[in-house]
Short mmCIF file of N, CA and C in Angstrom, two decimals:
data_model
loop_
_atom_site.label_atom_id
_atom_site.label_comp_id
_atom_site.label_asym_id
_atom_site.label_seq_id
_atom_site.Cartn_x
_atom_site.Cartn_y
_atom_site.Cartn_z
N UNK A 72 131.11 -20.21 156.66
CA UNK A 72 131.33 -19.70 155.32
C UNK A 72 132.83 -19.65 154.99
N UNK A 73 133.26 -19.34 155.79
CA UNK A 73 135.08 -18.92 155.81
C UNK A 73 135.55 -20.33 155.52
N UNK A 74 135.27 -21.35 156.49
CA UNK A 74 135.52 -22.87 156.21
C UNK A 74 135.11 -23.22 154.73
N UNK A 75 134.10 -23.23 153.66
CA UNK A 75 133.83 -23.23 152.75
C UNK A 75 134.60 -22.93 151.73
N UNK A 76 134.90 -21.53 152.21
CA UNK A 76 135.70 -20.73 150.92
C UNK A 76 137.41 -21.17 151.30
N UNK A 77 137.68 -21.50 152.41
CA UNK A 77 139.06 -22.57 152.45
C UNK A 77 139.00 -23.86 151.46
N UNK A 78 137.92 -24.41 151.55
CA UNK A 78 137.92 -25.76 151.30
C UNK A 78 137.74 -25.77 149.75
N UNK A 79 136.91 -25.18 149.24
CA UNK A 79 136.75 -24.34 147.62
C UNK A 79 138.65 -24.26 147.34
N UNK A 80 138.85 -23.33 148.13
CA UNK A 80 140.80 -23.11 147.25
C UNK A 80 141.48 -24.27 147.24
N UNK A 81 141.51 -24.80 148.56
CA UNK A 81 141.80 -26.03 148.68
C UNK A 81 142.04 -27.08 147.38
N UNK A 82 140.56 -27.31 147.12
CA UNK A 82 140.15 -28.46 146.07
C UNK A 82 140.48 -27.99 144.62
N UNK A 83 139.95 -26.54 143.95
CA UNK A 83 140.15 -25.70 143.39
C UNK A 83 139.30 -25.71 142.64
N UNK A 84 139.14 -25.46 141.38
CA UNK A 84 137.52 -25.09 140.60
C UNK A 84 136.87 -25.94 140.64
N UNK A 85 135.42 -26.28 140.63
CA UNK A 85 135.15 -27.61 140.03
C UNK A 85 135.49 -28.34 138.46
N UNK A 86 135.59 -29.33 138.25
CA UNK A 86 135.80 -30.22 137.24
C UNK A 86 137.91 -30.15 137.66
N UNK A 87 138.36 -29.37 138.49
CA UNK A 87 139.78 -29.21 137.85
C UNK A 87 140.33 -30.94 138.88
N UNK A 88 141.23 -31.06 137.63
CA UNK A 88 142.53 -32.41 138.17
C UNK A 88 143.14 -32.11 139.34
N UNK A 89 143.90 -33.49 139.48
CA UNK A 89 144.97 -33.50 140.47
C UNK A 89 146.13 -33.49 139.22
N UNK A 90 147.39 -33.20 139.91
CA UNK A 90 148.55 -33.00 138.81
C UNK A 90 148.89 -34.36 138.37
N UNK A 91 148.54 -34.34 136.77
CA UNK A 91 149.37 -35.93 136.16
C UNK A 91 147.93 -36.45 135.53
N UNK A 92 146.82 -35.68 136.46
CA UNK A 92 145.76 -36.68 135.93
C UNK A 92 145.01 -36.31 134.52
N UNK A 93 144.78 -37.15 133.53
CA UNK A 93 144.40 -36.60 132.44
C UNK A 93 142.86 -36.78 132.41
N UNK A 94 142.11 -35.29 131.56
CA UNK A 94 140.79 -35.06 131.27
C UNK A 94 140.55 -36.38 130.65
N UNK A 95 138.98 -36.46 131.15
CA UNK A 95 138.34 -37.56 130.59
C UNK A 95 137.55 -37.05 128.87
N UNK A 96 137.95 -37.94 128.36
CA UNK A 96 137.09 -37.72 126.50
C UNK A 96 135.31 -37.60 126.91
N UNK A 97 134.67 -36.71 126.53
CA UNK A 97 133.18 -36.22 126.87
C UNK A 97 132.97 -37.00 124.99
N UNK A 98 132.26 -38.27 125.48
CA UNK A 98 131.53 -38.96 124.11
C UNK A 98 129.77 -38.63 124.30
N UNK A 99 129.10 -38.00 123.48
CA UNK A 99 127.65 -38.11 123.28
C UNK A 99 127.50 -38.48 122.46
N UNK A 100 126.70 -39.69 122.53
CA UNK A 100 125.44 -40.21 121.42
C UNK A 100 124.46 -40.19 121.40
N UNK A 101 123.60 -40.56 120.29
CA UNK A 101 122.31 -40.44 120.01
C UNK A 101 121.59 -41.21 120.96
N UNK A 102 121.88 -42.67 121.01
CA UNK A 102 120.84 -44.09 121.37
C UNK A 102 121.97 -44.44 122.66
N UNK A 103 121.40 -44.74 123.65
CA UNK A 103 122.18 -45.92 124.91
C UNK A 103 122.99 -46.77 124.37
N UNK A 104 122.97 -47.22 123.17
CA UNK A 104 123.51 -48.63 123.22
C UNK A 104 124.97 -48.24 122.09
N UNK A 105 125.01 -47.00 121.97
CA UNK A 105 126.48 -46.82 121.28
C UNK A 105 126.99 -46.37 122.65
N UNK A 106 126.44 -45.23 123.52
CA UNK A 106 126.81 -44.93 125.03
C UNK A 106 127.67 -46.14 125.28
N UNK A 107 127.00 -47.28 125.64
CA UNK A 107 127.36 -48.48 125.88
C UNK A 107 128.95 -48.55 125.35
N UNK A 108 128.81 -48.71 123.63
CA UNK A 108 130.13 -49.21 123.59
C UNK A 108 131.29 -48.39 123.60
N UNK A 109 130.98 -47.06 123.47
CA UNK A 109 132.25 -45.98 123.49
C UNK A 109 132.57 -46.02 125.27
N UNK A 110 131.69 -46.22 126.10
CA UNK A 110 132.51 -46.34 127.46
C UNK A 110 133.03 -47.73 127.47
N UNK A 111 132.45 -49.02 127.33
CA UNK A 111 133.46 -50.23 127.01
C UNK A 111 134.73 -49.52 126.53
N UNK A 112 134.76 -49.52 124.42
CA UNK A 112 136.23 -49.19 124.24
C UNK A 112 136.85 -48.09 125.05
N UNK A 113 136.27 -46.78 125.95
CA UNK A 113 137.18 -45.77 126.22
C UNK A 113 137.52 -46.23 127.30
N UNK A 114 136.60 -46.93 128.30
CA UNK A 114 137.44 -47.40 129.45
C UNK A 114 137.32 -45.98 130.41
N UNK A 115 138.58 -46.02 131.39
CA UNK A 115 138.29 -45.13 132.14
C UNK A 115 139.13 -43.39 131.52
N UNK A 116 139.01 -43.45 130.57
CA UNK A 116 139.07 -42.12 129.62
C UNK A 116 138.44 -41.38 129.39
N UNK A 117 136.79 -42.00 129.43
CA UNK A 117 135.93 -41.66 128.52
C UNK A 117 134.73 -41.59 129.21
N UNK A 118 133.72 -40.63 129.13
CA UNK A 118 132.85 -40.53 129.97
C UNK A 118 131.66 -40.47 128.44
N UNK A 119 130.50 -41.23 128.74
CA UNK A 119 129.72 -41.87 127.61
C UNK A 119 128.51 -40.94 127.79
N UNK A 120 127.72 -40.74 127.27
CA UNK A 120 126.08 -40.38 127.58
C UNK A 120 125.01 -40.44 126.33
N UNK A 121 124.26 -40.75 126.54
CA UNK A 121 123.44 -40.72 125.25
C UNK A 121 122.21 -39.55 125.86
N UNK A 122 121.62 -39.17 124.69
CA UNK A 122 121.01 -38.02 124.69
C UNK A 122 119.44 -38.44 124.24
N UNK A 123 119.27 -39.92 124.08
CA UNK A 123 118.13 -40.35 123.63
C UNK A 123 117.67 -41.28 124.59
N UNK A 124 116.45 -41.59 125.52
CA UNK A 124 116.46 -42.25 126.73
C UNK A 124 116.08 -43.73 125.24
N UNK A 125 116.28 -44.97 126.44
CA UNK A 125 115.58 -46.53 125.77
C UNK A 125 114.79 -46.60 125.62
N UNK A 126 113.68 -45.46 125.94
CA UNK A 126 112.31 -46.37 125.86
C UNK A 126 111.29 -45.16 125.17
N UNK A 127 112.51 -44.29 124.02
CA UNK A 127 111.73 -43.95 122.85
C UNK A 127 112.69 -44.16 121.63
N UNK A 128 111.34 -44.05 120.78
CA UNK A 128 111.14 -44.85 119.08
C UNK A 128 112.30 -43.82 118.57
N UNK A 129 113.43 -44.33 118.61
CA UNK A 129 114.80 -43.52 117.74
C UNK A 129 114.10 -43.03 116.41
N UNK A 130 113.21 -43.42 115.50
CA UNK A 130 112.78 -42.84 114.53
C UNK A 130 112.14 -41.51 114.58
N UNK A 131 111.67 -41.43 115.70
CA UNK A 131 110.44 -40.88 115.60
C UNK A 131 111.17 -39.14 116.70
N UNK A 132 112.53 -39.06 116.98
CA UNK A 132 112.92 -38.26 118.17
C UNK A 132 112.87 -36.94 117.80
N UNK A 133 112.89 -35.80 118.42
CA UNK A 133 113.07 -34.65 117.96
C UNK A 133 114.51 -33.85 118.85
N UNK A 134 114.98 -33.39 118.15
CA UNK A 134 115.75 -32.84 118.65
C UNK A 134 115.42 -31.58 119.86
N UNK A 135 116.14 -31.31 121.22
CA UNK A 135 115.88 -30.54 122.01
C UNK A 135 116.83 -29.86 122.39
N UNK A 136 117.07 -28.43 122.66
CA UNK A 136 117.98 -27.59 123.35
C UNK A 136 119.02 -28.57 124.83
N UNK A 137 118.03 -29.31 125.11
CA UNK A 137 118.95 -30.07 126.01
C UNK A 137 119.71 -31.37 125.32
N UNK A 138 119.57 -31.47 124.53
CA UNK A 138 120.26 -32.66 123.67
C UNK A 138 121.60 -31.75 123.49
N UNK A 139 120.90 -30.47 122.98
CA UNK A 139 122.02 -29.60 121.48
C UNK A 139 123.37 -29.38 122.92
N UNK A 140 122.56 -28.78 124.27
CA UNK A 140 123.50 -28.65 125.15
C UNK A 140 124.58 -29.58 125.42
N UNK A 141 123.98 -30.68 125.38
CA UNK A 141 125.16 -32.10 125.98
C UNK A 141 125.94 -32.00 124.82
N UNK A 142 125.24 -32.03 123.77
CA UNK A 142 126.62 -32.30 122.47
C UNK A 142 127.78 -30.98 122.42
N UNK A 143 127.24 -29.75 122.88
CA UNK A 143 128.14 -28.80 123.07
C UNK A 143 129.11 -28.99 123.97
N UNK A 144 129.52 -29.78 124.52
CA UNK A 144 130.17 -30.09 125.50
C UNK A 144 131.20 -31.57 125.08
N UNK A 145 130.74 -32.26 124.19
CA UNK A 145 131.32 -33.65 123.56
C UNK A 145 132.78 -33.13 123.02
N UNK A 146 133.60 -34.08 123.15
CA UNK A 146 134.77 -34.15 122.18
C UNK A 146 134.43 -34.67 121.44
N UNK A 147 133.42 -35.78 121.12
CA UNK A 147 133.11 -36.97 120.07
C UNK A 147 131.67 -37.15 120.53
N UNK A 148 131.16 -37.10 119.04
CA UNK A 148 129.47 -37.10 118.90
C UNK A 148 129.36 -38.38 118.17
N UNK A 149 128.38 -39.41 118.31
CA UNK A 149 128.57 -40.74 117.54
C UNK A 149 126.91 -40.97 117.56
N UNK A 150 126.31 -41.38 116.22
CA UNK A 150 124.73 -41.26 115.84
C UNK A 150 125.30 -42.71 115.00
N UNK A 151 123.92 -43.14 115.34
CA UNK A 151 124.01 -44.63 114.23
C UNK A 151 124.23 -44.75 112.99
N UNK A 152 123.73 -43.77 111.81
CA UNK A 152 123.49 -43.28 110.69
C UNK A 152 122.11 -44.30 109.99
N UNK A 153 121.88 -44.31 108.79
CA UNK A 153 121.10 -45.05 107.83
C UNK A 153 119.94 -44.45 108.66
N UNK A 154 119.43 -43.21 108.62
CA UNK A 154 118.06 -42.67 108.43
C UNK A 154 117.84 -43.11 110.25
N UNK A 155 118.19 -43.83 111.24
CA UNK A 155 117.65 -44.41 112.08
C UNK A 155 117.83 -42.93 113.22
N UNK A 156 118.38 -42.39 113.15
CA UNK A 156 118.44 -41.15 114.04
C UNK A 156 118.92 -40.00 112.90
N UNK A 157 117.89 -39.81 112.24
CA UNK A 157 118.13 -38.55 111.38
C UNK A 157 117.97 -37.26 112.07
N UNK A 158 117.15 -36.81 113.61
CA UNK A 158 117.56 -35.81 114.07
C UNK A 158 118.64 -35.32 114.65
N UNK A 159 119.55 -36.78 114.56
CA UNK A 159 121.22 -36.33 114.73
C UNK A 159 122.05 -34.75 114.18
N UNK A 160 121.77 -35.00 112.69
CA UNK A 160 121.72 -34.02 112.40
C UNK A 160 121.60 -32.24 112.87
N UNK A 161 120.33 -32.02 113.75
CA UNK A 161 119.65 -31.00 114.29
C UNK A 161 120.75 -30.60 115.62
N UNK A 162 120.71 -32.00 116.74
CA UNK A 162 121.52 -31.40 117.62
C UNK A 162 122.96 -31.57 117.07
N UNK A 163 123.72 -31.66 116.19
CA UNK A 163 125.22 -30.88 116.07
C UNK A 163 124.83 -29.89 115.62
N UNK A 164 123.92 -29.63 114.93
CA UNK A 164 124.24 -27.87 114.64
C UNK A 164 123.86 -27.32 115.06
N UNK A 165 122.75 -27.43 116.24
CA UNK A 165 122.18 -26.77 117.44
C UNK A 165 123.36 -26.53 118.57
N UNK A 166 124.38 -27.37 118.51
CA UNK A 166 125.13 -27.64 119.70
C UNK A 166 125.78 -26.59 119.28
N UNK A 167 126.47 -25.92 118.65
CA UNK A 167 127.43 -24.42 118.84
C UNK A 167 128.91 -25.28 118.90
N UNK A 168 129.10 -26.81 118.75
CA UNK A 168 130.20 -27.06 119.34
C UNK A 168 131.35 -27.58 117.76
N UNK A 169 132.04 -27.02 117.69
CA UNK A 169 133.00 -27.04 116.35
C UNK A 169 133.83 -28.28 115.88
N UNK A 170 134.36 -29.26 117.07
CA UNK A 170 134.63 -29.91 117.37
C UNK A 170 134.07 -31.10 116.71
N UNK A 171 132.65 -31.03 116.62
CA UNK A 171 131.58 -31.80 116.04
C UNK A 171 130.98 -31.89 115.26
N UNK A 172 130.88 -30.57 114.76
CA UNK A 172 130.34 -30.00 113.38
C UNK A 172 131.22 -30.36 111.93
N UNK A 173 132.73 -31.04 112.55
CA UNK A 173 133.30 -30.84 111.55
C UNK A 173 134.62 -32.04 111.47
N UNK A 174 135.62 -32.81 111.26
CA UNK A 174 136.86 -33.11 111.60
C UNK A 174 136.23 -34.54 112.08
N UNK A 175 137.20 -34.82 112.54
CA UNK A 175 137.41 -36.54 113.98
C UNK A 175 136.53 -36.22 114.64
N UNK A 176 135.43 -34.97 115.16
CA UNK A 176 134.62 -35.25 116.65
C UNK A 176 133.12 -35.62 116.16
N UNK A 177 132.97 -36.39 115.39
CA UNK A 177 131.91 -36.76 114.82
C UNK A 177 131.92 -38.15 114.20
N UNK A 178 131.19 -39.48 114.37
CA UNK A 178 131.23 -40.62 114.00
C UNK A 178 129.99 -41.13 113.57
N UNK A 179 129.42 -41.41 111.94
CA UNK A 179 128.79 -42.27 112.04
C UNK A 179 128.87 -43.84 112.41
N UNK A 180 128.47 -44.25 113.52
CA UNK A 180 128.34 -45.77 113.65
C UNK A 180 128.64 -46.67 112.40
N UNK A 181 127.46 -46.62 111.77
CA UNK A 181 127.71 -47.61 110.57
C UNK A 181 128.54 -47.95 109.68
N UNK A 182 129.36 -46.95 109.80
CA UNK A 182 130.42 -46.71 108.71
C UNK A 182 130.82 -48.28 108.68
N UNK A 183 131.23 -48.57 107.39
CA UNK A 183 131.62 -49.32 106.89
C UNK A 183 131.12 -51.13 107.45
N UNK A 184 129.90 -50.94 107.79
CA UNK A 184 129.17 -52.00 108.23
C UNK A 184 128.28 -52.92 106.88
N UNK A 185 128.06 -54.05 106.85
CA UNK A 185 127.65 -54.39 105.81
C UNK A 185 126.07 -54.01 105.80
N UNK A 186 125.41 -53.99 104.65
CA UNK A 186 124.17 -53.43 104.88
C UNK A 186 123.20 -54.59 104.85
N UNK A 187 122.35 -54.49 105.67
CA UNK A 187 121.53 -55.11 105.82
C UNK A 187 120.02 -55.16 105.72
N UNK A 188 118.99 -56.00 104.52
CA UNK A 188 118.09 -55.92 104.40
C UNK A 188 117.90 -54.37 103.30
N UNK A 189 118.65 -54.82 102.37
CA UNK A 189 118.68 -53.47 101.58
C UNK A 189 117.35 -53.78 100.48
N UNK A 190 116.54 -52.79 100.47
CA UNK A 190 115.07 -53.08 99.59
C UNK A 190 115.60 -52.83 98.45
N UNK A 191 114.81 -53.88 97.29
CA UNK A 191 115.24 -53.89 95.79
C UNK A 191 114.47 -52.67 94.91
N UNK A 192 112.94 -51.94 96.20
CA UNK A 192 111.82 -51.85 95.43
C UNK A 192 111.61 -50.78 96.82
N UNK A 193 110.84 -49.16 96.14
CA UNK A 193 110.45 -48.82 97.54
C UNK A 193 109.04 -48.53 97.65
N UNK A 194 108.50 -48.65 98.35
CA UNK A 194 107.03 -48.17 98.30
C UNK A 194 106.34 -48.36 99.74
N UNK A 195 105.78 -46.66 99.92
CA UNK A 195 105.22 -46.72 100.95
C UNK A 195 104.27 -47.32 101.15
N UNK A 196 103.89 -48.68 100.54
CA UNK A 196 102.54 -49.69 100.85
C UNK A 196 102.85 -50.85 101.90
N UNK A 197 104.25 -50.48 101.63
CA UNK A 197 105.01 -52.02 102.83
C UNK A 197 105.62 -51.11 103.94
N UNK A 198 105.01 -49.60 104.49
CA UNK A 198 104.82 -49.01 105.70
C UNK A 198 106.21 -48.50 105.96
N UNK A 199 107.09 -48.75 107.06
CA UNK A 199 108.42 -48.06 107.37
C UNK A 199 109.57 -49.09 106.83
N UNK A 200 110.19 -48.65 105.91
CA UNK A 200 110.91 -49.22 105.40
C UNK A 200 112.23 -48.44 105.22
N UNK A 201 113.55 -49.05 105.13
CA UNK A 201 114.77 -48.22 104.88
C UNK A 201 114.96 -48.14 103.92
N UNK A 202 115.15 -47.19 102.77
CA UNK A 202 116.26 -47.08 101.93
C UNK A 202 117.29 -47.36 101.45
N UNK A 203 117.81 -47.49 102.93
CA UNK A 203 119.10 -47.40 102.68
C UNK A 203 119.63 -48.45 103.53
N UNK A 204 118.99 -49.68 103.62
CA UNK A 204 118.76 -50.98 104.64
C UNK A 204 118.54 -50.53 105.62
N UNK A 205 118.45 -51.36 106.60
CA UNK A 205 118.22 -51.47 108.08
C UNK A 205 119.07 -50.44 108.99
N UNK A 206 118.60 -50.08 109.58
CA UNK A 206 119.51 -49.26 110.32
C UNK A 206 119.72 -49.63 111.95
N UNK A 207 119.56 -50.80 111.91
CA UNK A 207 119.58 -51.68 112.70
C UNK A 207 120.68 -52.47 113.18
N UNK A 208 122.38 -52.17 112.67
CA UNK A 208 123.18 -52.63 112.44
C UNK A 208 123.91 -53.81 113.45
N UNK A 209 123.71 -52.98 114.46
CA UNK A 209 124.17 -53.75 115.79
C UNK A 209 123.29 -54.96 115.93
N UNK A 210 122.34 -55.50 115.58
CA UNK A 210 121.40 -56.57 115.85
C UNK A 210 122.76 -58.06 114.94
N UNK A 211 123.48 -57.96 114.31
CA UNK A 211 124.27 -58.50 113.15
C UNK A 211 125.29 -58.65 114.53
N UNK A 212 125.90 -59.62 114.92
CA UNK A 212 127.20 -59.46 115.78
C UNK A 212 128.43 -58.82 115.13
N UNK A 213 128.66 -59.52 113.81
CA UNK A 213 129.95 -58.89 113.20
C UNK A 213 129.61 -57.08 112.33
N UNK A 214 128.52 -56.50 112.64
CA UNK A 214 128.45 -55.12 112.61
C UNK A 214 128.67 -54.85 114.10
N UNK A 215 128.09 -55.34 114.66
CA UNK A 215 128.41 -54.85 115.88
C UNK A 215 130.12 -54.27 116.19
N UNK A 216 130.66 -55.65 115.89
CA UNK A 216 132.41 -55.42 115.80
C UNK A 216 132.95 -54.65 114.89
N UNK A 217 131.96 -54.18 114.39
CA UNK A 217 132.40 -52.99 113.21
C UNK A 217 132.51 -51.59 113.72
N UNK A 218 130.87 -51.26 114.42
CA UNK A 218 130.54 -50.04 115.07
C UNK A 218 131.80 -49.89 115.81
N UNK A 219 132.45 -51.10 116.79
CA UNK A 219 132.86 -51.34 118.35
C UNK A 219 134.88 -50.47 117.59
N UNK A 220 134.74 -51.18 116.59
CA UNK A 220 136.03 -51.18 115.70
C UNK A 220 135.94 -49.69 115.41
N UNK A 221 135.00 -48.36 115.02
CA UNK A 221 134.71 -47.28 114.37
C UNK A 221 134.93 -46.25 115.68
N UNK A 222 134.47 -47.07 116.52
CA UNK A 222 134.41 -46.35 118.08
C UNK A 222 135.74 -46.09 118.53
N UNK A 223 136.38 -47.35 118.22
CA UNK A 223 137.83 -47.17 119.38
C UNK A 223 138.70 -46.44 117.79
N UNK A 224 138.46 -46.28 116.30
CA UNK A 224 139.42 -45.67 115.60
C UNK A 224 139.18 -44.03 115.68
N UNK A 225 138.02 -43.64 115.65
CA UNK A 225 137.55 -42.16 116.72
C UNK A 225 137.86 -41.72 117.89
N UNK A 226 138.30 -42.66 118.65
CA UNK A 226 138.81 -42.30 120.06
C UNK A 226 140.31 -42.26 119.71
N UNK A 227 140.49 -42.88 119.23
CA UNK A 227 142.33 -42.84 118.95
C UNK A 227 142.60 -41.35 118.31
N UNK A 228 141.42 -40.82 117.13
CA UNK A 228 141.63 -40.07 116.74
C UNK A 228 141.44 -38.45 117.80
N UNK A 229 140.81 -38.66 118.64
CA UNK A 229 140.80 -37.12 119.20
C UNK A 229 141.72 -37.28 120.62
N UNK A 230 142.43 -38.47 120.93
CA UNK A 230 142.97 -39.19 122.15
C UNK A 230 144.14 -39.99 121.36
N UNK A 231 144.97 -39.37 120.79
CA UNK A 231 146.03 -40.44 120.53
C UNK A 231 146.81 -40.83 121.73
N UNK A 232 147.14 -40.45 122.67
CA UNK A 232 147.67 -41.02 124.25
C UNK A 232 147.24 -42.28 124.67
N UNK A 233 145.60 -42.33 124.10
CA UNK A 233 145.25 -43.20 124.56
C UNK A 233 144.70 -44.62 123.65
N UNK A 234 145.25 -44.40 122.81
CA UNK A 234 145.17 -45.36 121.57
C UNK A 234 145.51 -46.52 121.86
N UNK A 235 146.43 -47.27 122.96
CA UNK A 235 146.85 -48.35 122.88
C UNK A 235 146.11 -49.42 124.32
N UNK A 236 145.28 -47.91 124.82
CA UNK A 236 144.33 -48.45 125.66
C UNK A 236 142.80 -48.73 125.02
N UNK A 237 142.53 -47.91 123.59
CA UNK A 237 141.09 -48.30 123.29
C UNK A 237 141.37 -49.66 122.75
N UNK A 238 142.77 -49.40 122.22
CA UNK A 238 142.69 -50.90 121.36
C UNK A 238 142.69 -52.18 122.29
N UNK A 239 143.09 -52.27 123.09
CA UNK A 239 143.14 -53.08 124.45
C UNK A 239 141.48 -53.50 124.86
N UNK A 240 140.81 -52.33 125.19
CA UNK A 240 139.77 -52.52 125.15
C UNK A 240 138.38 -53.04 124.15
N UNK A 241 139.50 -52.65 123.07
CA UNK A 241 138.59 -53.17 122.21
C UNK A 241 138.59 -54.93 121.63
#
C-alpha cells in the first residue's frame, strides 16, 4: 500500500501533465464520422468521441444522461445540423457544460455547405423527407471539405496555439 501511495505522488493526479506538455482539446460529436474528422484536423491535440454508436439510425436517437455526461466534459461539441441529429440539441443542455451551450464550443457541421436535394414541395406522402435538404452532407466530397474546413476553423477558435497545426492538417 505504502508503495502505491509513493507511486500515486510520484506520477501525481490522474489526467495531470508532464511540464511543457499541453492539454489535449476534449471534441464530442454526435455521429463517428465527424469524430473521424475533428481527430484527422486536431491531430495529436485533440481527443475525438462521438456519443452516437454506427450502427444506429441518427434520425431516430434519443438523447441519454450518458451522452449529456461526455458533452459536459467537451471543449467543442460538433452535430451535423439540417434536422439529421436534432437530439443534439437535448444533450448540450443536458450537459451542464457552458462552454457549449454558448460561444466557439459548439459547431454545426454544415455550416456553410451547399444544400443538397432541397424539396420544392413537402408532403408527408413521399415518407422521410428533409426540409431543409439532405442532411447528408458529407456523402458530396466538396461538403465534405467544407465540414473538414468548419472543423479545423473551431479548433483554431478554442486552440489558437494550435492553429497552424489544424491548418496543416487540414
Amino acid at each position: 500500500m505504502k508503495k502505491l501511495m509513493m507511486l500515486a505522488v510520484l506520477l501525481g493526479p490522474p489526467g495531470a501533465r508532464a511540464e511543457g506538455q499541453e492539454a489535449k482539446r476534449k471534441v464530442v460529436t454526435t455521429l463517428p464520422f465527424l469524430a473521424h474528422i475533428a481527430q484527422r484536423v486536431g491531430g495529436h491535440r485533440v481527443t475525438a468521441v462521438a456519443v452516437a454508436q454506427p450502427t444506429r439510425d441518427p434520425h431516430a436517437i434519443q438523447a441519454d444522461p450518458i451522452m449529456q455526461r461526455q458533452a459536459g466534459e467537451a471543449d467543442l461539441f460538433i452535430y451535423s445540423g439540417r434536422g439529421l441529429d436534432l437530439w443534439a440539441k437535448d444533450v448540450i443542455q443536458g450537459s451542464g457544460n457552458t462552454r457549449i451551450q454558448a460561444g466557439h464550443g459548439q459547431l454545426v457541421a454544415v455550416k456553410d455547405c451547399t444544400v443538397l436535394e432541397l424539396p420544392k414541395i413537402l408532403s408527408k406522402e413521399w415518407g422521410d423527407i428533409h426540409p431543409e435538404g439532405t442532411p447528408h452532407d458529407w456523402l458530396d466530397p466538396f461538403n465534405f471539405k467544407q465540414i473538414a474546413r468548419n472543423v479545423c476553423g473551431s479548433l483554431s477558435a478554442i486552440d489558437s496555439a494550435g492553429m497552424a497545426e489544424y491548418e496543416t492538417n487540414l
